[in-house]
Amino acid sequence: MAYFKGFEQSQAVRGIFGDKTEEVLRNLKVDFTWFGYMGVNDANGHMMVNRNYLNNGDKTDIYLDVVHELCHVKQHLEGKPLFDQDYDYVDRPTEVEAYRYAVQEAKRLGLSDQQILRYLQTEWMSDEDLKRLVNNMGIDLQTDEKK
Ligand SMILES: [Zn+2]
């Protein structure tokens, strides 16, 4: 998995996989796509990465996305369904956990609450959804300072 060389050194990634970090990263398959940002294929556990985003996206965003997606890889390995439609996106336990890892890492990197909120709010997420997600994560972020 040459694309994410060095990720085994990341404390966040080690926090997800522990002693299995090297093994998981070695076996992780990446499929390149031409849509979206990143995801994990629930059928085979492969990571899907938009090559255009990888080449042109913000490096910090990409790093945090990788942390998020690696959390989904862990969930997949544990046999959890990644896309449980019984939940809205911002309430889905697998998403909340993945976002929590990414946000903890963003805080460790020194991003401000505002920067983190900007990172979290994708184009399909309303302000209300964002607040719900932050609330679900149980992480202290000042949502009122936004804008
Ligand atoms: Zn996700």
PDB file of C-alpha atoms and ligand atoms in Angstrom:
ATOM      1  CA  MET A   1       0.000   0.000   0.000  1.00  0.00           C
ATOM      2  CA  ALA A   2       2.519   2.562  -1.209  1.00  0.00           C
ATOM      3  CA  TYR A   3       0.049   5.428  -1.484  1.00  0.00           C
ATOM      4  CA  PHE A   4      -0.215   5.867   2.249  1.00  0.00           C
ATOM      5  CA  LYS A   5       3.370   5.156   3.141  1.00  0.00           C
ATOM      6  CA  GLY A   6       4.194   6.341   6.618  1.00  0.00           C
ATOM      7  CA  PHE A   7       0.673   6.003   7.950  1.00  0.00           C
ATOM      8  CA  GLU A   8       1.822   3.227  10.257  1.00  0.00           C
ATOM      9  CA  GLN A   9       3.687   5.980  12.144  1.00  0.00           C
ATOM     10  CA  SER A  10       0.518   7.976  12.730  1.00  0.00           C
ATOM     11  CA  GLN A  11      -0.634   7.884  16.355  1.00  0.00           C
ATOM     12  CA  ALA A  12      -4.216   8.160  15.163  1.00  0.00           C
ATOM     13  CA  VAL A  13      -3.867   5.137  12.894  1.00  0.00           C
ATOM     14  CA  ARG A  14      -2.094   3.164  15.622  1.00  0.00           C
ATOM     15  CA  GLY A  15      -4.943   4.174  17.908  1.00  0.00           C
ATOM     16  CA  ILE A  16      -7.364   2.486  15.525  1.00  0.00           C
ATOM     17  CA  PHE A  17      -5.495  -0.771  14.844  1.00  0.00           C
ATOM     18  CA  GLY A  18      -2.959  -1.083  17.666  1.00  0.00           C
ATOM     19  CA  ASP A  19      -0.519  -3.965  17.107  1.00  0.00           C
ATOM     20  CA  LYS A  20      -2.326  -4.906  13.894  1.00  0.00           C
ATOM     21  CA  THR A  21      -1.499  -1.577  12.213  1.00  0.00           C
ATOM     22  CA  GLU A  22       1.284  -2.848   9.917  1.00  0.00           C
ATOM     23  CA  GLU A  23      -0.638  -5.981   8.996  1.00  0.00           C
ATOM     24  CA  VAL A  24      -3.847  -4.117   8.164  1.00  0.00           C
ATOM     25  CA  LEU A  25      -2.097  -1.437   6.103  1.00  0.00           C
ATOM     26  CA  ARG A  26      -0.072  -4.080   4.243  1.00  0.00           C
ATOM     27  CA  ASN A  27      -3.204  -5.950   3.262  1.00  0.00           C
ATOM     28  CA  LEU A  28      -5.360  -2.925   2.508  1.00  0.00           C
ATOM     29  CA  LYS A  29      -6.386  -2.629  -1.132  1.00  0.00           C
ATOM     30  CA  VAL A  30      -7.114   0.736  -2.682  1.00  0.00           C
ATOM     31  CA  ASP A  31      -9.380   1.218  -5.676  1.00  0.00           C
ATOM     32  CA  PHE A  32      -9.226   4.540  -7.457  1.00  0.00           C
ATOM     33  CA  THR A  33     -12.420   6.192  -8.528  1.00  0.00           C
ATOM     34  CA  TRP A  34     -13.439   9.322 -10.375  1.00  0.00           C
ATOM     35  CA  PHE A  35     -16.194  10.438  -8.021  1.00  0.00           C
ATOM     36  CA  GLY A  36     -16.643  11.608  -4.441  1.00  0.00           C
ATOM     37  CA  TYR A  37     -13.788  11.830  -1.959  1.00  0.00           C
ATOM     38  CA  MET A  38     -13.031   8.575  -0.215  1.00  0.00           C
ATOM     39  CA  GLY A  39     -14.946   5.608   1.042  1.00  0.00           C
ATOM     40  CA  VAL A  40     -14.764   1.977   1.970  1.00  0.00           C
ATOM     41  CA  ASN A  41     -16.448  -0.670  -0.127  1.00  0.00           C
ATOM     42  CA  ASP A  42     -18.639  -2.598   2.295  1.00  0.00           C
ATOM     43  CA  ALA A  43     -18.547  -5.693   0.069  1.00  0.00           C
ATOM     44  CA  ASN A  44     -14.785  -6.242   0.043  1.00  0.00           C
ATOM     45  CA  GLY A  45     -13.259  -3.795   2.535  1.00  0.00           C
ATOM     46  CA  HIS A  46     -11.260  -1.999  -0.147  1.00  0.00           C
ATOM     47  CA  MET A  47     -10.673   1.682   0.290  1.00  0.00           C
ATOM     48  CA  MET A  48     -11.979   3.815  -2.561  1.00  0.00           C
ATOM     49  CA  VAL A  49     -10.165   7.024  -3.317  1.00  0.00           C
ATOM     50  CA  ASN A  50     -10.925   9.653  -5.906  1.00  0.00           C
ATOM     51  CA  ARG A  51      -7.603  10.140  -7.650  1.00  0.00           C
ATOM     52  CA  ASN A  52      -8.412  13.738  -8.498  1.00  0.00           C
ATOM     53  CA  TYR A  53      -9.144  14.529  -4.838  1.00  0.00           C
ATOM     54  CA  LEU A  54      -5.975  12.760  -3.757  1.00  0.00           C
ATOM     55  CA  ASN A  55      -3.891  14.817  -6.175  1.00  0.00           C
ATOM     56  CA  ASN A  56      -5.561  18.185  -5.708  1.00  0.00           C
ATOM     57  CA  GLY A  57      -7.340  18.175  -2.349  1.00  0.00           C
ATOM     58  CA  ASP A  58      -6.183  19.900   0.820  1.00  0.00           C
ATOM     59  CA  LYS A  59      -3.486  17.729   2.408  1.00  0.00           C
ATOM     60  CA  THR A  60      -4.883  18.017   5.930  1.00  0.00           C
ATOM     61  CA  ASP A  61      -8.401  17.172   4.721  1.00  0.00           C
ATOM     62  CA  ILE A  62      -7.023  14.141   2.917  1.00  0.00           C
ATOM     63  CA  TYR A  63      -5.097  12.971   5.962  1.00  0.00           C
ATOM     64  CA  LEU A  64      -8.168  13.318   8.201  1.00  0.00           C
ATOM     65  CA  ASP A  65     -10.290  11.525   5.593  1.00  0.00           C
ATOM     66  CA  VAL A  66      -7.821   8.649   5.575  1.00  0.00           C
ATOM     67  CA  VAL A  67      -8.064   8.404   9.375  1.00  0.00           C
ATOM     68  CA  HIS A  68     -11.865   8.409   9.039  1.00  0.00           C
ATOM     69  CA  GLU A  69     -11.861   5.741   6.322  1.00  0.00           C
ATOM     70  CA  LEU A  70      -9.350   3.549   8.152  1.00  0.00           C
ATOM     71  CA  CYS A  71     -11.783   3.517  11.037  1.00  0.00           C
ATOM     72  CA  HIS A  72     -14.374   2.151   8.587  1.00  0.00           C
ATOM     73  CA  VAL A  73     -11.807  -0.453   7.498  1.00  0.00           C
ATOM     74  CA  LYS A  74     -11.556  -1.549  11.134  1.00  0.00           C
ATOM     75  CA  GLN A  75     -15.349  -1.660  11.440  1.00  0.00           C
ATOM     76  CA  HIS A  76     -15.544  -3.740   8.263  1.00  0.00           C
ATOM     77  CA  LEU A  77     -12.936  -6.173   9.639  1.00  0.00           C
ATOM     78  CA  GLU A  78     -15.069  -6.459  12.775  1.00  0.00           C
ATOM     79  CA  GLY A  79     -18.032  -7.400  10.595  1.00  0.00           C
ATOM     80  CA  LYS A  80     -20.036  -4.255  11.240  1.00  0.00           C
ATOM     81  CA  PRO A  81     -22.326  -3.020   8.480  1.00  0.00           C
ATOM     82  CA  LEU A  82     -20.983   0.344   7.311  1.00  0.00           C
ATOM     83  CA  PHE A  83     -24.178   1.675   5.768  1.00  0.00           C
ATOM     84  CA  ASP A  84     -26.926   0.875   8.245  1.00  0.00           C
ATOM     85  CA  GLN A  85     -29.903   2.609   6.671  1.00  0.00           C
ATOM     86  CA  ASP A  86     -31.834   2.535   9.941  1.00  0.00           C
ATOM     87  CA  TYR A  87     -29.831   5.612  10.879  1.00  0.00           C
ATOM     88  CA  ASP A  88     -29.426   9.001   9.291  1.00  0.00           C
ATOM     89  CA  TYR A  89     -25.844   9.626   8.186  1.00  0.00           C
ATOM     90  CA  VAL A  90     -24.979  11.912  11.120  1.00  0.00           C
ATOM     91  CA  ASP A  91     -26.509   9.483  13.652  1.00  0.00           C
ATOM     92  CA  ARG A  92     -25.037   6.263  12.273  1.00  0.00           C
ATOM     93  CA  PRO A  93     -22.745   4.753  14.928  1.00  0.00           C
ATOM     94  CA  THR A  94     -20.085   3.762  12.377  1.00  0.00           C
ATOM     95  CA  GLU A  95     -19.947   7.340  11.039  1.00  0.00           C
ATOM     96  CA  VAL A  96     -19.947   8.933  14.487  1.00  0.00           C
ATOM     97  CA  GLU A  97     -17.020   6.735  15.531  1.00  0.00           C
ATOM     98  CA  ALA A  98     -15.073   7.473  12.327  1.00  0.00           C
ATOM     99  CA  TYR A  99     -15.644  11.219  12.683  1.00  0.00           C
ATOM    100  CA  ARG A 100     -14.607  11.060  16.325  1.00  0.00           C
ATOM    101  CA  TYR A 101     -11.216   9.599  15.372  1.00  0.00           C
ATOM    102  CA  ALA A 102     -10.730  12.231  12.672  1.00  0.00           C
ATOM    103  CA  VAL A 103     -11.716  15.117  14.950  1.00  0.00           C
ATOM    104  CA  GLN A 104      -9.495  13.935  17.787  1.00  0.00           C
ATOM    105  CA  GLU A 105      -6.621  13.831  15.332  1.00  0.00           C
ATOM    106  CA  ALA A 106      -7.536  17.290  13.983  1.00  0.00           C
ATOM    107  CA  LYS A 107      -7.443  18.650  17.536  1.00  0.00           C
ATOM    108  CA  ARG A 108      -4.089  16.993  18.121  1.00  0.00           C
ATOM    109  CA  LEU A 109      -2.799  18.653  14.936  1.00  0.00           C
ATOM    110  CA  GLY A 110      -3.881  21.996  16.386  1.00  0.00           C
ATOM    111  CA  LEU A 111      -6.788  22.842  14.096  1.00  0.00           C
ATOM    112  CA  SER A 112      -9.192  25.385  15.550  1.00  0.00           C
ATOM    113  CA  ASP A 113     -12.805  24.456  16.248  1.00  0.00           C
ATOM    114  CA  GLN A 114     -13.815  26.565  13.285  1.00  0.00           C
ATOM    115  CA  GLN A 115     -11.414  24.761  10.958  1.00  0.00           C
ATOM    116  CA  ILE A 116     -12.657  21.415  12.230  1.00  0.00           C
ATOM    117  CA  LEU A 117     -16.282  22.394  11.653  1.00  0.00           C
ATOM    118  CA  ARG A 118     -15.452  23.564   8.152  1.00  0.00           C
ATOM    119  CA  TYR A 119     -13.785  20.212   7.530  1.00  0.00           C
ATOM    120  CA  LEU A 120     -16.782  18.309   8.887  1.00  0.00           C
ATOM    121  CA  GLN A 121     -19.486  20.107   6.967  1.00  0.00           C
ATOM    122  CA  THR A 122     -19.615  18.528   3.554  1.00  0.00           C
ATOM    123  CA  GLU A 123     -21.852  20.016   0.878  1.00  0.00           C
ATOM    124  CA  TRP A 124     -24.658  17.585   1.674  1.00  0.00           C
ATOM    125  CA  MET A 125     -24.719  18.353   5.418  1.00  0.00           C
ATOM    126  CA  SER A 126     -27.016  21.051   6.795  1.00  0.00           C
ATOM    127  CA  ASP A 127     -26.080  23.216   9.805  1.00  0.00           C
ATOM    128  CA  GLU A 128     -28.584  21.208  11.830  1.00  0.00           C
ATOM    129  CA  ASP A 129     -26.986  17.920  10.760  1.00  0.00           C
ATOM    130  CA  LEU A 130     -23.553  19.265  11.643  1.00  0.00           C
ATOM    131  CA  LYS A 131     -24.723  20.151  15.148  1.00  0.00           C
ATOM    132  CA  ARG A 132     -26.219  16.694  15.559  1.00  0.00           C
ATOM    133  CA  LEU A 133     -22.999  15.062  14.428  1.00  0.00           C
ATOM    134  CA  VAL A 134     -20.902  17.135  16.848  1.00  0.00           C
ATOM    135  CA  ASN A 135     -23.338  16.355  19.635  1.00  0.00           C
ATOM    136  CA  ASN A 136     -23.252  12.631  18.800  1.00  0.00           C
ATOM    137  CA  MET A 137     -19.456  12.586  18.882  1.00  0.00           C
ATOM    138  CA  GLY A 138     -19.442  13.973  22.395  1.00  0.00           C
ATOM    139  CA  ILE A 139     -16.470  16.190  21.569  1.00  0.00           C
ATOM    140  CA  ASP A 140     -16.387  19.766  22.748  1.00  0.00           C
ATOM    141  CA  LEU A 141     -16.532  21.991  19.651  1.00  0.00           C
ATOM    142  CA  GLN A 142     -17.886  25.527  19.663  1.00  0.00           C
ATOM    143  CA  THR A 143     -20.525  25.311  16.944  1.00  0.00           C
ATOM    144  CA  ASP A 144     -21.825  28.817  17.611  1.00  0.00           C
ATOM    145  CA  GLU A 145     -18.625  30.538  16.534  1.00  0.00           C
ATOM    146  CA  LYS A 146     -19.091  29.280  13.024  1.00  0.00           C
ATOM    147  CA  LYS A 147     -19.522  31.966  10.311  1.00  0.00           C
TER     148      LYS A 147
HETATM  149 ZN    ZN B   1     -17.639   7.597   6.908  1.00  0.00          ZN
END
